[in-house]
Amino acid sequence: MNRTIPVLAAAAVLAAAVFLIMRPERADDSAPPAPDPGAAMTEVSVPPLTGNAVIGKRIFDSFCTACHGENATGRQGSGPPLIHVIYEPGHHADEAFQRAVATGVRSHHWPFGDMPRIEGLTRGDVAMVISYIRAIQRENGIN
């Protein structure tokens, strides 16, 4: 009986076992840590604000920051960043923001669920918020 094949098979199994035991761990073997709930989703540069954008920031801070984060950077687990290419004027015109506040929005770009309508804001108030958001978008290269 030929012993070469069983000896080679045993050597291959032994070599594989040694390799698996002795191999160094790769840094990418572990998953990245999950983001903290409520953490900002992006970083933005905020320009010096003037005129309607100053008023819009005050309104945004009162009505929108809880979900969309400070300076519209988004909030993990709550709401998306509005300083994002998805919300550029060519994709979400100013009227899209007006309608979102007035009627709410079904979830379609992000996994945060539906946005409810926001009570207590007029179209003029929302126009000020839009001025604020567009100023930050321009500062961050979103036109």
N, CA, C and O of each residue as an XYZ file, in Angstrom:
572
protein
N       0.847     -1.178      0.000
C       0.000      0.000      0.000
C       0.892      1.240      0.000
O       1.904      1.287      0.699
N       0.518      2.215     -0.767
C       1.315      3.421     -0.921
C       1.012      4.390      0.214
O      -0.127      4.833      0.365
N       2.033      4.724      1.018
C       1.850      5.619      2.170
C       2.040      7.087      1.796
O       1.804      7.950      2.641
N       2.435      7.397      0.627
C       2.744      8.768      0.237
C       1.518      9.669      0.303
O       1.610     10.777      0.832
N       0.402      9.243     -0.203
C      -0.816     10.080     -0.234
C      -1.310     10.385      1.177
O      -1.571     11.555      1.460
N      -1.458      9.410      2.088
C      -1.894      9.751      3.440
C      -0.894     10.647      4.175
O      -1.302     11.520      4.940
N       0.394     10.445      3.955
C       1.396     11.287      4.618
C       1.308     12.709      4.098
O       1.371     13.653      4.886
N       1.167     12.889      2.793
C       1.030     14.232      2.216
C      -0.264     14.904      2.693
O      -0.260     16.099      2.987
N      -1.342     14.174      2.772
C      -2.618     14.730      3.254
C      -2.482     15.164      4.711
O      -2.957     16.238      5.079
N      -1.849     14.356      5.536
C      -1.657     14.712      6.946
C      -0.762     15.936      7.064
O      -1.017     16.803      7.899
N       0.273     16.023      6.250
C       1.175     17.184      6.267
C       0.416     18.451      5.845
O       0.626     19.516      6.426
N      -0.453     18.343      4.849
C      -1.238     19.501      4.392
C      -2.188     19.969      5.482
O      -2.315     21.173      5.707
N      -2.855     19.049      6.160
C      -3.768     19.408      7.249
C      -2.993     20.068      8.379
O      -3.432     21.077      8.932
N      -1.837     19.498      8.725
C      -1.008     20.068      9.783
C      -0.522     21.471      9.404
O      -0.540     22.368     10.247
N      -0.096     21.677      8.175
C       0.372     22.995      7.723
C      -0.766     24.016      7.776
O      -0.554     25.154      8.193
N      -1.963     23.621      7.361
C      -3.116     24.530      7.410
C      -3.453     24.899      8.849
O      -3.752     26.059      9.132
N      -3.410     23.946      9.749
C      -3.711     24.217     11.156
C      -2.683     25.168     11.748
O      -3.045     26.099     12.467
N      -1.402     24.946     11.455
C      -0.356     25.826     11.961
C      -0.556     27.244     11.417
O      -0.428     28.217     12.160
N      -0.870     27.362     10.123
C      -1.092     28.675      9.525
C      -2.246     29.400     10.218
O      -2.108     30.576     10.554
N      -3.362     28.741     10.437
C      -4.527     29.377     11.057
C      -4.253     29.787     12.499
O      -4.736     30.826     12.947
N      -3.498     28.999     13.214
C      -3.182     29.314     14.611
C      -2.165     30.440     14.707
O      -2.286     31.311     15.569
N      -1.174     30.433     13.841
C      -0.058     31.364     13.949
C      -0.235     32.665     13.161
O       0.550     33.596     13.342
N      -1.244     32.751     12.296
C      -1.359     33.956     11.461
C      -1.643     35.178     12.328
O      -2.369     35.078     13.317
N      -1.080     36.326     11.971
C      -1.356     37.557     12.728
C      -2.767     38.040     12.448
O      -3.299     37.849     11.355
N      -3.367     38.669     13.452
C      -4.698     39.236     13.253
C      -4.586     40.478     12.400
O      -3.679     41.290     12.584
N      -5.503     40.623     11.474
C      -5.531     41.816     10.641
C      -6.320     42.900     11.364
O      -7.275     42.615     12.086
N      -5.912     44.129     11.162
C      -6.577     45.262     11.821
C      -8.026     45.397     11.378
O      -8.862     45.876     12.144
N      -8.337     44.979     10.146
C      -9.695     45.157      9.644
C     -10.606     43.975      9.975
O     -11.723     43.900      9.464
N     -10.138     43.038     10.835
C     -10.979     41.913     11.228
C     -12.134     42.344     12.130
O     -13.130     41.629     12.237
N     -12.017     43.483     12.770
C     -13.075     43.913     13.678
C     -13.916     45.003     13.010
O     -13.412     45.775     12.193
N     -15.165     45.055     13.356
C     -16.077     46.053     12.796
C     -15.789     47.408     13.430
O     -15.389     47.484     14.592
N     -15.995     48.482     12.659
C     -15.803     49.807     13.249
C     -16.854     50.051     14.322
O     -17.942     49.479     14.266
N     -16.539     50.895     15.299
C     -17.531     51.152     16.348
C     -18.756     51.869     15.777
O     -18.649     52.674     14.852
N     -19.892     51.565     16.336
C     -21.127     52.217     15.904
C     -21.112     53.674     16.356
O     -20.612     53.987     17.436
N     -21.667     54.576     15.517
C     -21.704     55.980     15.932
C     -22.625     56.168     17.132
O     -23.602     55.439     17.305
N     -22.299     57.147     17.944
C     -23.121     57.453     19.108
C     -24.464     58.018     18.672
O     -24.507     58.891     17.806
N     -25.567     57.539     19.255
C     -26.868     58.129     18.935
C     -26.844     59.624     19.251
O     -26.371     60.036     20.311
N     -27.343     60.410     18.346
C     -27.395     61.852     18.531
C     -26.161     62.584     18.036
O     -26.156     63.814     17.990
N     -25.106     61.851     17.660
C     -23.884     62.492     17.182
C     -24.114     63.117     15.815
O     -24.940     62.642     15.036
N     -23.376     64.189     15.527
C     -23.447     64.836     14.214
C     -23.020     63.838     13.145
O     -22.141     63.007     13.376
N     -23.643     63.923     11.982
C     -23.342     62.997     10.903
C     -22.298     63.541      9.931
O     -21.736     62.785      9.139
N     -22.038     64.835      9.984
C     -21.061     65.454      9.100
C     -20.491     66.686      9.773
O     -21.040     67.179     10.758
N     -19.406     67.172      9.243
C     -18.836     68.429      9.727
C     -19.041     69.469      8.651
O     -18.943     69.161      7.463
N     -19.323     70.688      9.045
C     -19.522     71.770      8.096
C     -18.787     73.022      8.539
O     -18.484     73.210      9.717
N     -18.515     73.860      7.572
C     -18.020     75.205      7.847
C     -19.211     76.138      7.767
O     -19.990     76.078      6.816
N     -19.352     76.991      8.750
C     -20.465     77.945      8.774
C     -19.896     79.317      8.429
O     -18.976     79.796      9.091
N     -20.447     79.951      7.388
C     -19.953     81.270      7.012
C     -20.480     82.334      7.974
O     -21.387     82.058      8.759
N     -19.930     83.529      7.924
C     -20.558     84.622      8.658
C     -21.968     84.816      8.091
O     -22.138     84.953      6.879
N     -22.956     84.828      8.949
C     -24.341     84.923      8.503
C     -24.805     86.374      8.515
O     -24.420     87.160      9.381
N     -25.631     86.709      7.547
C     -26.203     88.048      7.463
C     -27.674     87.952      7.099
O     -28.134     86.927      6.598
N     -28.406     89.023      7.354
C     -29.787     89.162      6.900
C     -30.698     88.009      7.278
O     -30.770     87.594      8.435
N     -31.394     87.503      6.263
C     -32.376     86.442      6.474
C     -31.762     85.170      7.051
O     -32.430     84.435      7.779
N     -30.502     84.906      6.733
C     -29.856     83.697      7.256
C     -29.717     83.752      8.777
O     -29.801     82.716      9.437
N     -29.507     84.936      9.340
C     -29.413     85.083     10.803
C     -30.754     84.733     11.436
O     -30.817     84.012     12.431
N     -31.818     85.252     10.848
C     -33.178     84.949     11.347
C     -33.459     83.460     11.172
O     -34.016     82.818     12.063
N     -33.069     82.916     10.017
C     -33.278     81.498      9.741
C     -32.572     80.597     10.728
O     -33.100     79.553     11.111
N     -31.374     80.995     11.146
C     -30.645     80.195     12.149
C     -31.416     80.149     13.453
O     -31.520     79.089     14.070
N     -31.954     81.272     13.881
C     -32.724     81.292     15.137
C     -33.932     80.360     15.048
O     -34.225     79.610     15.979
N     -34.614     80.422     13.931
C     -35.793     79.555     13.744
C     -35.351     78.095     13.686
O     -35.956     77.236     14.328
N     -34.306     77.817     12.923
C     -33.792     76.452     12.801
C     -33.422     75.901     14.176
O     -33.768     74.769     14.513
N     -32.714     76.713     14.968
C     -32.297     76.271     16.304
C     -33.501     75.929     17.183
O     -33.423     75.031     18.022
N     -34.608     76.639     16.995
C     -35.803     76.397     17.815
C     -36.632     75.204     17.345
O     -37.204     74.486     18.164
N     -36.699     74.988     16.031
C     -37.626     73.988     15.507
C     -36.970     72.763     14.872
O     -37.611     71.716     14.771
N     -35.734     72.861     14.449
C     -35.162     71.821     13.590
C     -33.955     71.090     14.164
O     -33.682     69.949     13.791
N     -33.239     71.738     15.062
C     -31.984     71.179     15.570
C     -32.166     69.828     16.260
O     -31.286     68.973     16.173
N     -33.276     69.626     16.931
C     -33.481     68.366     17.660
C     -33.323     67.152     16.741
O     -32.808     66.118     17.167
N     -33.757     67.268     15.499
C     -33.634     66.152     14.557
C     -32.479     66.322     13.579
O     -31.735     65.376     13.322
N     -32.329     67.531     13.033
C     -31.344     67.751     11.974
C     -29.993     68.228     12.477
O     -29.090     68.470     11.676
N     -29.835     68.368     13.794
C     -28.542     68.704     14.373
C     -28.171     70.160     14.257
O     -28.748     70.910     13.469
N     -27.193     70.548     15.059
C     -26.695     71.916     15.030
C     -26.091     72.208     13.660
O     -25.324     71.408     13.124
N     -26.441     73.348     13.108
C     -25.986     73.763     11.775
C     -26.345     72.754     10.689
O     -25.646     72.643      9.682
N     -27.433     72.021     10.894
C     -27.980     71.071      9.911
C     -27.009     69.950      9.564
O     -27.000     69.465      8.432
N     -26.186     69.532     10.535
C     -25.206     68.467     10.308
C     -25.793     67.070     10.451
O     -25.073     66.082     10.310
N     -27.088     66.973     10.729
C     -27.716     65.677     10.941
C     -27.485     65.207     12.361
O     -26.611     65.712     13.065
N     -28.279     64.235     12.772
C     -28.141     63.682     14.116
C     -28.371     62.176     14.008
O     -29.454     61.727     13.631
N     -27.330     61.401     14.347
C     -27.430     59.942     14.277
C     -28.698     59.474     14.985
O     -28.940     59.829     16.139
N     -29.497     58.681     14.291
C     -30.701     58.106     14.876
C     -31.902     59.031     14.872
O     -32.989     58.614     15.274
N     -31.747     60.286     14.429
C     -32.871     61.229     14.477
C     -33.240     61.810     13.124
O     -34.397     61.728     12.710
N     -32.275     62.395     12.432
C     -32.581     63.043     11.167
C     -31.342     63.306     10.343
O     -30.239     63.387     10.883
N     -31.515     63.440      9.022
C     -30.376     63.572      8.121
C     -29.745     64.958      8.130
O     -30.362     65.933      8.558
N     -28.506     65.029      7.651
C     -27.871     66.329      7.477
C     -28.494     67.027      6.272
O     -28.679     66.416      5.219
N     -28.814     68.299      6.431
C     -29.325     69.065      5.295
C     -28.181     69.693      4.501
O     -28.385     70.199      3.398
N     -26.993     69.655      5.065
C     -25.805     70.108      4.362
C     -25.219     68.863      3.697
O     -24.215     68.302      4.134
N     -25.882     68.466      2.640
C     -25.574     67.232      1.914
C     -26.004     67.442      0.468
O     -26.971     68.153      0.195
N     -25.289     66.825     -0.440
C     -25.573     66.995     -1.863
C     -27.019     66.608     -2.216
O     -27.575     67.141     -3.177
N     -27.625     65.705     -1.468
C     -29.023     65.335     -1.729
C     -29.936     66.554     -1.651
O     -30.936     66.631     -2.365
N     -29.593     67.504     -0.785
C     -30.459     68.663     -0.583
C     -30.011     69.889     -1.361
O     -30.443     71.002     -1.059
N     -29.144     69.703     -2.369
C     -28.740     70.833     -3.192
C     -29.974     71.385     -3.912
O     -30.939     70.656     -4.140
N     -29.943     72.671     -4.269
C     -31.114     73.294     -4.882
C     -31.624     72.580     -6.139
O     -32.828     72.577     -6.394
N     -30.736     71.982     -6.917
C     -31.171     71.288     -8.132
C     -31.902     69.986     -7.861
O     -32.600     69.484     -8.743
N     -31.763     69.430     -6.683
C     -32.445     68.183     -6.345
C     -33.613     68.414     -5.403
O     -34.680     67.826     -5.581
N     -33.424     69.259     -4.412
C     -34.497     69.650     -3.491
C     -34.605     71.177     -3.532
O     -33.907     71.887     -2.807
N     -35.474     71.645     -4.376
C     -35.679     73.092     -4.499
C     -36.271     73.643     -3.201
O     -36.708     72.884     -2.336
N     -36.280     74.959     -3.078
C     -36.798     75.592     -1.866
C     -38.218     75.126     -1.535
O     -38.564     74.971     -0.364
N     -39.026     74.906     -2.549
C     -40.402     74.484     -2.300
C     -40.464     73.108     -1.630
O     -41.415     72.821     -0.904
N     -39.471     72.262     -1.865
C     -39.439     70.953     -1.200
C     -39.324     71.131      0.313
O     -39.943     70.385      1.073
N     -38.536     72.116      0.757
C     -38.431     72.403      2.188
C     -39.757     72.959      2.713
O     -40.203     72.595      3.801
N     -40.375     73.838      1.935
C     -41.671     74.403      2.344
C     -42.694     73.281      2.536
O     -43.403     73.243      3.541
N     -42.762     72.379      1.572
C     -43.741     71.284      1.647
C     -43.408     70.317      2.775
O     -44.314     69.798      3.426
N     -42.125     70.065      3.019
C     -41.728     69.164      4.110
C     -42.236     69.688      5.443
O     -42.761     68.926      6.254
N     -42.081     70.986      5.671
C     -42.532     71.579      6.930
C     -44.056     71.583      7.006
O     -44.630     71.269      8.049
N     -44.709     71.935      5.904
C     -46.172     72.076      5.902
C     -46.908     70.742      5.967
O     -47.948     70.641      6.619
N     -46.382     69.723      5.300
C     -47.135     68.468      5.196
C     -46.396     67.240      5.719
O     -46.985     66.167      5.845
N     -45.111     67.394      6.023
C     -44.309     66.234      6.414
C     -43.735     65.558      5.179
O     -44.040     65.941      4.050
N     -42.899     64.547      5.403
C     -42.229     63.855      4.298
C     -42.187     62.364      4.600
O     -41.861     61.953      5.713
N     -42.520     61.562      3.596
C     -42.323     60.117      3.726
C     -40.846     59.821      3.570
O     -40.185     60.408      2.714
N     -40.325     58.933      4.370
C     -38.913     58.558      4.319
C     -38.578     58.026      2.934
O     -39.247     57.124      2.429
N     -37.525     58.593      2.311
C     -37.153     58.100      0.989
C     -35.647     58.131      0.719
O     -35.177     57.337     -0.096
N     -34.874     59.000      1.354
C     -33.430     59.023      1.142
C     -32.661     58.413      2.312
O     -31.554     57.907      2.128
N     -33.226     58.457      3.483
C     -32.519     58.089      4.709
C     -33.372     57.123      5.537
O     -34.588     57.079      5.355
N     -32.769     56.354      6.433
C     -33.515     55.376      7.225
C     -34.029     55.910      8.568
O     -34.033     55.175      9.555
N     -34.460     57.172      8.623
C     -34.890     57.755      9.898
C     -36.393     57.680     10.113
O     -36.884     58.042     11.182
N     -37.116     57.222      9.127
C     -38.566     57.222      9.225
C     -39.129     58.524      8.671
O     -38.393     59.401      8.218
N     -40.440     58.623      8.720
C     -41.114     59.788      8.153
C     -40.870     61.032      9.006
O     -40.736     60.948     10.227
N     -40.815     62.189      8.337
C     -40.732     63.465      9.042
C     -42.153     63.989      9.207
O     -42.883     64.106      8.223
N     -42.553     64.304     10.419
C     -43.895     64.861     10.601
C     -43.936     66.320     10.154
O     -42.898     66.971     10.036
N     -45.124     66.816      9.910
C     -45.243     68.247      9.621
C     -44.841     69.014     10.872
O     -44.967     68.512     11.989
N     -44.361     70.221     10.677
C     -43.891     71.041     11.789
C     -44.903     72.154     12.035
O     -45.141     72.997     11.169
N     -45.484     72.146     13.204
C     -46.492     73.145     13.575
C     -45.829     74.460     13.978
O     -44.732     74.466     14.536
N     -46.497     75.562     13.694
C     -46.080     76.858     14.209
C     -45.155     77.652     13.316
O     -44.681     78.713     13.722
N     -44.879     77.176     12.109
C     -44.018     77.924     11.190
C     -44.821     78.399      9.976
O     -45.623     77.657      9.409
N     -44.585     79.636      9.603
C     -45.218     80.184      8.403
C     -44.304     79.939      7.202
O     -43.152     79.536      7.365
N     -44.818     80.182      6.007
C     -43.981     80.086      4.808
C     -42.820     81.070      4.902
O     -41.711     80.769      4.460
N     -43.069     82.237      5.473
C     -42.004     83.221      5.647
C     -40.917     82.718      6.590
O     -39.728     82.917      6.339
N     -41.328     82.064      7.679
C     -40.353     81.474      8.603
C     -39.480     80.450      7.879
O     -38.258     80.440      8.023
N     -40.128     79.600      7.106
C     -39.389     78.547      6.399
C     -38.459     79.170      5.356
O     -37.364     78.657      5.125
N     -38.874     80.256      4.733
C     -37.999     80.943      3.774
C     -36.720     81.427      4.470
O     -35.638     81.383      3.884
N     -36.844     81.883      5.704
C     -35.658     82.308      6.459
C     -34.755     81.113      6.758
O     -33.533     81.216      6.650
N     -35.351     79.985      7.131
C     -34.577     78.766      7.392
C     -33.866     78.328      6.114
O     -32.703     77.927      6.153
N     -34.555     78.403      4.997
C     -33.947     78.031      3.717
C     -32.742     78.934      3.434
O     -31.712     78.451      2.963
N     -32.853     80.227      3.711
C     -31.718     81.141      3.516
C     -30.517     80.687      4.344
O     -29.381     80.705      3.871
N     -30.781     80.289      5.562
C     -29.731     79.800      6.463
C     -29.094     78.522      5.908
O     -27.869     78.429      5.829
N     -29.904     77.548      5.529
C     -29.398     76.276      5.017
C     -28.603     76.490      3.729
O     -27.522     75.927      3.559
N     -29.144     77.305      2.825
C     -28.457     77.549      1.546
C     -27.122     78.263      1.769
O     -26.163     77.997      1.044
N     -27.038     79.155      2.744
C     -25.759     79.829      3.034
C     -24.708     78.826      3.468
O     -23.563     78.886      3.020
N     -25.095     77.899      4.343
C     -24.134     76.878      4.791
C     -23.801     75.925      3.631
O     -22.646     75.532      3.471
N     -24.787     75.560      2.836
C     -24.520     74.694      1.695
C     -23.500     75.340      0.765
O     -22.533     74.693      0.362
N     -23.708     76.611      0.419
C     -22.755     77.300     -0.473
C     -21.351     77.301      0.128
O     -20.372     77.052     -0.575
N     -21.253     77.580      1.428
C     -19.953     77.607      2.101
C     -19.242     76.247      1.995
O     -18.013     76.179      2.016
N     -20.022     75.180      1.881
C     -19.480     73.823      1.838
C     -19.510     73.217      0.446
O     -19.430     71.999      0.286
N     -19.626     74.081     -0.567
C     -19.530     73.619     -1.957
C     -20.755     72.944     -2.510
O     -20.676     72.265     -3.533
N     -21.887     73.113     -1.861
C     -23.144     72.533     -2.353
C     -23.954     73.681     -2.947
O     -24.499     74.508     -2.216
N     -24.031     73.728     -4.277
C     -24.720     74.847     -4.945
C     -25.901     74.364     -5.732
O     -26.595     75.166     -6.357
